[in-house]
Tab-separated table of C-alpha atoms in Angstrom:
chain	number	residue	atom	x	y	z
A	1	TRP	CA	80.331	-22.912	229.309
A	2	LEU	CA	82.245	-20.679	227.135
A	3	GLU	CA	81.150	-17.238	226.518
A	4	VAL	CA	84.201	-15.630	224.944
A	5	MET	CA	87.145	-16.493	222.818
A	6	ASP	CA	89.804	-14.500	221.369
A	7	ILE	CA	92.598	-16.178	219.115
A	8	SER	CA	93.558	-13.046	217.865
A	9	HIS	CA	96.662	-12.136	216.888
A	10	ASN	CA	98.445	-14.771	215.743
A	11	CYS	CA	98.605	-16.479	212.873
A	12	PHE	CA	96.451	-19.388	212.248
A	13	SER	CA	95.812	-20.102	208.640
A	14	GLY	CA	93.256	-21.756	206.438
A	15	SER	CA	89.668	-21.251	206.777
A	16	ILE	CA	87.430	-20.894	209.841
A	17	PRO	CA	85.542	-23.801	211.224
A	18	ARG	CA	82.824	-24.507	210.011
A	19	ASN	CA	81.073	-27.477	213.236
A	20	VAL	CA	82.064	-24.980	215.121
A	21	ASP	CA	78.973	-24.833	217.858
A	22	PHE	CA	79.319	-23.268	220.786
A	23	PRO	CA	75.961	-22.223	222.237
A	24	SER	CA	77.132	-19.559	225.006
A	25	LEU	CA	80.070	-18.535	223.366
A	26	ARG	CA	79.100	-13.929	223.329
A	27	GLU	CA	82.332	-13.225	221.790
A	28	LEU	CA	84.345	-13.997	219.133
A	29	ARG	CA	87.058	-12.633	218.557
A	30	LEU	CA	89.644	-13.775	215.513
A	31	GLU	CA	91.078	-10.710	214.012
A	32	ASN	CA	94.626	-10.178	213.089
A	33	ASN	CA	95.041	-14.108	211.437
A	34	GLU	CA	95.983	-14.694	208.308
A	35	PHE	CA	92.252	-17.002	208.137
A	36	MET	CA	90.905	-16.486	204.510
A	37	GLY	CA	88.361	-18.280	202.530
A	38	SER	CA	84.138	-17.482	203.435
A	39	VAL	CA	82.988	-16.809	207.117
A	40	PRO	CA	80.926	-19.709	208.211
A	41	GLY	CA	76.903	-18.921	207.981
A	42	SER	CA	76.317	-20.263	211.288
A	43	LEU	CA	78.772	-17.775	213.168
A	44	PHE	CA	74.928	-15.137	212.564
A	45	ASN	CA	72.159	-18.303	214.037
A	46	ALA	CA	74.373	-18.205	216.932
A	47	GLU	CA	72.236	-17.161	219.412
A	48	ALA	CA	73.922	-15.773	221.951
A	49	LEU	CA	76.985	-14.636	219.787
A	50	GLU	CA	77.105	-10.399	220.617
A	51	VAL	CA	81.080	-9.507	219.154
A	52	LEU	CA	81.896	-10.963	216.666
A	53	ASP	CA	85.247	-9.321	214.938
A	54	LEU	CA	86.331	-10.858	212.214
A	55	ARG	CA	89.714	-7.790	211.587
A	56	ASN	CA	92.507	-7.866	208.819
A	57	ASN	CA	92.272	-11.088	207.620
A	58	ASN	CA	92.658	-12.480	203.599
A	59	LEU	CA	87.894	-13.601	204.922
A	60	SER	CA	85.646	-12.984	200.850
A	61	GLY	CA	82.682	-14.583	199.305
A	62	LYS	CA	78.889	-13.027	200.963
A	63	ILE	CA	79.679	-12.746	203.870
A	64	LEU	CA	76.399	-10.126	204.556
A	65	ASN	CA	74.138	-12.545	202.625
A	66	THR	CA	74.171	-14.654	205.727
A	67	VAL	CA	73.041	-12.945	208.515
A	68	GLY	CA	70.084	-14.149	210.197
A	69	GLU	CA	66.921	-12.173	211.176
A	70	THR	CA	67.720	-13.477	214.847
A	71	SER	CA	71.033	-12.610	215.068
A	72	LYS	CA	72.719	-10.719	218.013
A	73	LEU	CA	74.750	-9.006	217.011
A	74	ARG	CA	75.670	-6.052	218.483
A	75	VAL	CA	78.528	-5.716	216.779
A	76	LEU	CA	80.625	-6.314	213.349
A	77	LEU	CA	83.833	-6.039	212.926
A	78	LEU	CA	84.958	-7.184	209.438
A	79	ARG	CA	87.564	-3.915	208.097
A	80	ASN	CA	90.639	-5.094	206.297
A	81	ASN	CA	89.143	-8.101	204.571
A	82	SER	CA	89.099	-8.932	201.023
A	83	PHE	CA	85.275	-9.305	200.181
A	84	GLN	CA	84.405	-8.130	196.807
A	85	THR	CA	80.216	-8.234	196.872
A	86	HIS	CA	77.947	-5.830	196.345
A	87	ILE	CA	76.490	-4.737	200.836
A	88	SER	CA	73.369	-7.240	201.117
A	89	GLU	CA	70.059	-5.240	202.564
A	90	LYS	CA	70.685	-8.662	204.736
A	91	VAL	CA	73.360	-6.705	207.459
A	92	CYS	CA	69.243	-3.920	208.120
A	93	GLN	CA	68.670	-7.117	209.889
A	94	LEU	CA	71.130	-7.040	212.754
A	95	SER	CA	69.018	-4.489	214.455
A	96	GLU	CA	70.600	-4.982	217.369
A	97	VAL	CA	74.279	-3.943	215.774
A	98	GLY	CA	76.270	-0.501	217.664
A	99	LEU	CA	78.795	-0.791	215.811
A	100	LEU	CA	79.528	-2.129	212.047
A	101	ASP	CA	82.642	-1.739	210.815
A	102	LEU	CA	83.290	-2.745	207.257
A	103	SER	CA	86.068	-1.097	205.576
A	104	HIS	CA	89.258	-1.546	204.175
A	105	ASN	CA	87.287	-4.124	201.748
A	106	LYS	CA	85.841	-4.180	197.920
A	107	PHE	CA	82.348	-4.125	198.093
A	108	LYS	CA	81.024	-3.196	195.104
A	109	GLY	CA	77.663	-1.599	194.285
A	110	PRO	CA	75.349	1.012	195.632
A	111	ILE	CA	74.946	1.075	200.492
A	112	PRO	CA	71.985	-0.115	201.127
A	113	SER	CA	69.492	2.475	201.937
A	114	CYS	CA	68.302	0.753	204.632
A	115	LEU	CA	71.501	1.334	206.301
A	116	SER	CA	70.198	4.985	207.126
A	117	LYS	CA	67.130	3.803	208.946
A	118	MET	CA	69.523	1.745	211.456
A	119	SER	CA	69.620	2.850	214.661
A	120	PHE	CA	72.793	1.870	215.475
A	121	ALA	CA	72.331	1.762	219.270
A	122	GLY	CA	74.703	2.885	221.406
A	123	SER	CA	77.452	3.851	218.106
A	124	LYS	CA	77.400	7.739	219.564
A	125	ALA	CA	79.445	8.478	216.658
A	126	LEU	CA	77.219	7.023	214.293
A	127	GLN	CA	74.002	8.743	215.777
A	128	GLN	CA	75.738	11.757	215.333
A	129	PRO	CA	77.536	12.557	212.927
A	130	ILE	CA	79.725	15.159	212.307
A	131	THR	CA	77.570	17.655	210.124
A	132	GLY	CA	74.854	16.824	211.979
A	133	GLY	CA	71.321	14.595	210.353
A	134	ASN	CA	71.327	11.996	209.359
A	135	ILE	CA	75.161	10.521	207.930
A	136	PHE	CA	73.454	9.965	204.716
A	137	GLU	CA	72.286	12.754	203.845
A	138	ALA	CA	74.672	14.326	204.617
A	139	CYS	CA	77.522	12.616	201.606
A	140	LYS	CA	74.318	13.332	199.439
A	141	SER	CA	75.902	16.899	199.516
A	142	TYR	CA	79.320	15.748	198.211
């Protein structure tokens, strides 16, 4: 069974196929391509998926609205795409996530307060911000 699929750093374009069904897939790396459109919600329901790297494409839509409670994602990398919606509270359902990169997009609205309660297990950078304590409490002082 396929456990890791890495087709990063190519020139693949178009939409990410909606019918992708790899029950044993643990890592899907599609970064640095030319994919566009929305991300299929089925990716978040893949039972074994732990790493989803979609950095540096032209993806858009409401990706964080499709996050499922059963998701085992530990790493979700969405950096440098074209997401323009608000960050849904559903992102906090990613209870296993250790690394979450939403930077260099066009997200709107407030940052969900539930993010300050996430443990980010395995992410020392987020557990120990430079100022100490909770990263969102530190931001309030600016």
